[in-house]
Coordinates of N, CA and C in Angstrom, one line a residue:
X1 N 42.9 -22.4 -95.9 CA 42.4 -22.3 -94.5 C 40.9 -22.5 -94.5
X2 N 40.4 -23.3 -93.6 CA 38.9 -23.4 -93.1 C 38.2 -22.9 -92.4
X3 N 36.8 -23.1 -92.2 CA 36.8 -22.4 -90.5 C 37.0 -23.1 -89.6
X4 N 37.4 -24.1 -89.4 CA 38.3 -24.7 -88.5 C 39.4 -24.3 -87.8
X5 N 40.5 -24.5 -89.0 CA 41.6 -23.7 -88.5 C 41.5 -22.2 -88.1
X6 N 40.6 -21.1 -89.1 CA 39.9 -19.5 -88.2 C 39.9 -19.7 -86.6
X7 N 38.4 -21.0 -86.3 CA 38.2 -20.8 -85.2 C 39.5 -21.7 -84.2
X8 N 40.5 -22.3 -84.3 CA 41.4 -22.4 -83.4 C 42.5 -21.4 -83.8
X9 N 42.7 -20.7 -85.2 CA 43.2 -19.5 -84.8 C 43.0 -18.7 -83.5
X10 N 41.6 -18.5 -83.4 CA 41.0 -17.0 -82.8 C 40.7 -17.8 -81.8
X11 N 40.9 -18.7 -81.4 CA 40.9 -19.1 -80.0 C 42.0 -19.0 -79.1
X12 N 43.4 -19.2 -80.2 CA 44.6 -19.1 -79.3 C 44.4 -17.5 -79.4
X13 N 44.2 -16.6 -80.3 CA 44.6 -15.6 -79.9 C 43.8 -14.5 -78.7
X14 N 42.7 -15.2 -79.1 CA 42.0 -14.7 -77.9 C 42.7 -15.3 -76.0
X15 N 42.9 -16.1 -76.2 CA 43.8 -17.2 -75.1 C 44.9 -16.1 -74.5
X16 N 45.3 -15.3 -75.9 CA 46.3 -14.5 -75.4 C 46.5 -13.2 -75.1
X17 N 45.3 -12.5 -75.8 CA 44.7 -11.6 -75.9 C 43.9 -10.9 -74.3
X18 N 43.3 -12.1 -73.5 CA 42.5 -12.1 -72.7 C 43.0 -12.9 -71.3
X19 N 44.1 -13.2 -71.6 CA 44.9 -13.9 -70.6 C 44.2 -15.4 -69.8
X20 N 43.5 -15.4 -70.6 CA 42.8 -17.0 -70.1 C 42.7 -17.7 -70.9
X21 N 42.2 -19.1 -70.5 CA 41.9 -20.2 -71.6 C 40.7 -19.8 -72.3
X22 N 40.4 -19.7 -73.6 CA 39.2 -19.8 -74.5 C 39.2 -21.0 -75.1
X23 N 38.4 -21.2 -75.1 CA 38.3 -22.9 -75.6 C 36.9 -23.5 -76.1
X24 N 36.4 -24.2 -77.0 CA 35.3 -24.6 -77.6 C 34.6 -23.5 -78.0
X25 N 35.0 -22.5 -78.4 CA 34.2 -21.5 -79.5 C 33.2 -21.9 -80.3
X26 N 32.1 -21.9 -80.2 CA 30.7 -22.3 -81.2 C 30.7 -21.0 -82.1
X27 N 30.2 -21.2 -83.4 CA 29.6 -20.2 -84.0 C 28.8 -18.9 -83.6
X28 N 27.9 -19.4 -82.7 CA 27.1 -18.2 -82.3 C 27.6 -17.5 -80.9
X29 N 28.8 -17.7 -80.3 CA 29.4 -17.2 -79.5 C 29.9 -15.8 -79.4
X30 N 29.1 -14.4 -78.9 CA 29.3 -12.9 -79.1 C 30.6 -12.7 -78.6
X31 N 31.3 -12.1 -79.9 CA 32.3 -11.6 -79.7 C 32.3 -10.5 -78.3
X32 N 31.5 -9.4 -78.2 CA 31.6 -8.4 -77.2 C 30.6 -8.5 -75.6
X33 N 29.6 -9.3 -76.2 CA 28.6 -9.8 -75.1 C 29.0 -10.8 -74.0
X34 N 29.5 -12.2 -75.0 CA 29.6 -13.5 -74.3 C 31.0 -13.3 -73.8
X35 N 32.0 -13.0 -74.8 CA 33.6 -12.8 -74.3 C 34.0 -11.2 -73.4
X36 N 33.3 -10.4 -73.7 CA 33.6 -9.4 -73.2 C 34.9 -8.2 -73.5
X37 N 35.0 -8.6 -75.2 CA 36.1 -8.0 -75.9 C 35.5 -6.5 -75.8
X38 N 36.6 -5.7 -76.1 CA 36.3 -4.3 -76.2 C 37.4 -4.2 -77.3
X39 N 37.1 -2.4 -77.9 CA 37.5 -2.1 -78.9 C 39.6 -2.6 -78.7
X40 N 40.0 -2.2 -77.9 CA 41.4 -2.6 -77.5 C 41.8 -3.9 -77.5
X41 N 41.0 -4.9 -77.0 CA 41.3 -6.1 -77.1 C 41.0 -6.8 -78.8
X42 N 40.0 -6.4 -79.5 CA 39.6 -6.5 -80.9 C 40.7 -5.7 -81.8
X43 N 41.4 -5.0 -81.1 CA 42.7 -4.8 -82.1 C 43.7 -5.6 -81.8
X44 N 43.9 -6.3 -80.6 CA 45.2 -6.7 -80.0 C 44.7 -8.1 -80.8
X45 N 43.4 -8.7 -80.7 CA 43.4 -10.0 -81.4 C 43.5 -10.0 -82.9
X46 N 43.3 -8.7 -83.6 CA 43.7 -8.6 -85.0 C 45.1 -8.8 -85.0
X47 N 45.4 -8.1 -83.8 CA 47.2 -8.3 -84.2 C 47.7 -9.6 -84.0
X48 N 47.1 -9.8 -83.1 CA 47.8 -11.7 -82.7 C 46.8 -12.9 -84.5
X49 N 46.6 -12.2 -85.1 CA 45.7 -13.0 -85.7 C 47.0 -12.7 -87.0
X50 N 47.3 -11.6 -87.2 CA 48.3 -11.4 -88.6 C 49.3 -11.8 -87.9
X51 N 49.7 -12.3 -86.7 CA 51.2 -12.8 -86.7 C 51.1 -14.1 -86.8
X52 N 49.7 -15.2 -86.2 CA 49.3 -16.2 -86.5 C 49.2 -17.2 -87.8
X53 N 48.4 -16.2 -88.4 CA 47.9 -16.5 -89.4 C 48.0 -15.6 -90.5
X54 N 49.0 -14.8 -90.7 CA 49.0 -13.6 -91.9 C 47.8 -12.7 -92.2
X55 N 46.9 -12.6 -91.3 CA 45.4 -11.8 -91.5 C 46.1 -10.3 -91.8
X56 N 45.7 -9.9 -93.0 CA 46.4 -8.6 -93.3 C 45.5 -7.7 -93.3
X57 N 44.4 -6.8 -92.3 CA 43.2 -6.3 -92.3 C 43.4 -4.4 -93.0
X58 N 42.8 -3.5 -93.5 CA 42.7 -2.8 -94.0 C 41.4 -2.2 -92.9
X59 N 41.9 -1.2 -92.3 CA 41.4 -0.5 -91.2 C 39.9 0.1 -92.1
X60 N 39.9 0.4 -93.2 CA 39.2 0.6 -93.8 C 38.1 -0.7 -94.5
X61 N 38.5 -1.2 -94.2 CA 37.5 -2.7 -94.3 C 36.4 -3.4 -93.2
X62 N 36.8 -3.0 -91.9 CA 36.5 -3.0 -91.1 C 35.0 -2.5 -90.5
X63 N 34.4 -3.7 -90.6 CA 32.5 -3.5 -90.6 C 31.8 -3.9 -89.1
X64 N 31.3 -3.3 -87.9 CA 31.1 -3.7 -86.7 C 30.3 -4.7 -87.2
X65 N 30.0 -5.2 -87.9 CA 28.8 -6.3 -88.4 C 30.0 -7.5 -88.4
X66 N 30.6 -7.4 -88.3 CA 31.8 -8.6 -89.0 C 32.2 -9.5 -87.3
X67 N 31.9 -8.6 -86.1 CA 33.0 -9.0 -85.1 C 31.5 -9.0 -84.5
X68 N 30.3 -9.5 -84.9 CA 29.3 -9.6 -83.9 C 29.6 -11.3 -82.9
X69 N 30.0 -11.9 -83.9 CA 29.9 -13.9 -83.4 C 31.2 -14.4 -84.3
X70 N 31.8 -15.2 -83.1 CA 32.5 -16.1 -84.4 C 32.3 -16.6 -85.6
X71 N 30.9 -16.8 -86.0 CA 30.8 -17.3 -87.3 C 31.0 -16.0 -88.1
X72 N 30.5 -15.0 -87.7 CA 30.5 -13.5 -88.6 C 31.9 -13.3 -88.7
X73 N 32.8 -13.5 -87.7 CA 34.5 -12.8 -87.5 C 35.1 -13.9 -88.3
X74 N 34.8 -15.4 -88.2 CA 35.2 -16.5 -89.3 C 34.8 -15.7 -90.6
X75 N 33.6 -15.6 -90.7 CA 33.1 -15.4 -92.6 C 34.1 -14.2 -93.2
X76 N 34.9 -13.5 -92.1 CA 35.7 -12.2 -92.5 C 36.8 -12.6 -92.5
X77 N 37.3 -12.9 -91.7 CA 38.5 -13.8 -91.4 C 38.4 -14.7 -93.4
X78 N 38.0 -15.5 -93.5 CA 38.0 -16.1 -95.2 C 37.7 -15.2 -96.4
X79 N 37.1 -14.5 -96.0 CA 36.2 -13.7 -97.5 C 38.1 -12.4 -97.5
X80 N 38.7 -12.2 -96.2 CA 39.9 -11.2 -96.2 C 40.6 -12.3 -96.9
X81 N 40.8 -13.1 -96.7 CA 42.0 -14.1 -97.5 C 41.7 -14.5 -98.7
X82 N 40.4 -14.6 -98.4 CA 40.1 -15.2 -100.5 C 40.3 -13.8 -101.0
X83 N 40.2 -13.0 -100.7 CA 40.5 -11.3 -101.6 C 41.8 -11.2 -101.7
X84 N 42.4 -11.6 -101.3 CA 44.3 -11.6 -101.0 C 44.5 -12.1 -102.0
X85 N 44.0 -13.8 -101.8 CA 44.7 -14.6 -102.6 C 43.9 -14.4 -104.1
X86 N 43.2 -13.7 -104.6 CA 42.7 -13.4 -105.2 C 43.5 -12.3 -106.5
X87 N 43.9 -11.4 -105.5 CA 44.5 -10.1 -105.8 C 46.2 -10.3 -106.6

């Protein structure tokens, strides 16, 4: 997986998550600022992200530094799977 595929993951799920179209996600796009996610919807998109794409998150892994921008929630989104596939 790339950040390609990440970022059209987390765009459908955000799509569904938020009940509107999300579309053209940039890197520096604020998860809580620009989209206006809150703690409930950042769980509901983890969940639509592990049925998407197998994202298997450990509640304990879970760093508010990670879900500042797409690029930071992409770098987590890959660094969680290379440790998977790793493991």
């Amino acid at each position: 997986m790339d950040r390609q595929n990440v970022r059209t993951a987390l765009e459908n799920a955000l799509t569904d998550v938020l009940e509107r179209p999300v579309t053209g996600l940039t890197g520096e796009v604020k998860l809580f600022d620009d989209l206006h996610l809150d703690s409930t919807t950042m769980l509901e998109m983890l969940m639509a992200l592990e049925d998407s794409i197998g994202l298997v998150v450990d509640p304990e892994d879970l760093d508010a530094d990670d879900f500042v921008s797409v690029d930071t929630f992409t770098d987590f989104v890959l660094a969680t799977r290379r440790e998977r596939a790793v493991a």
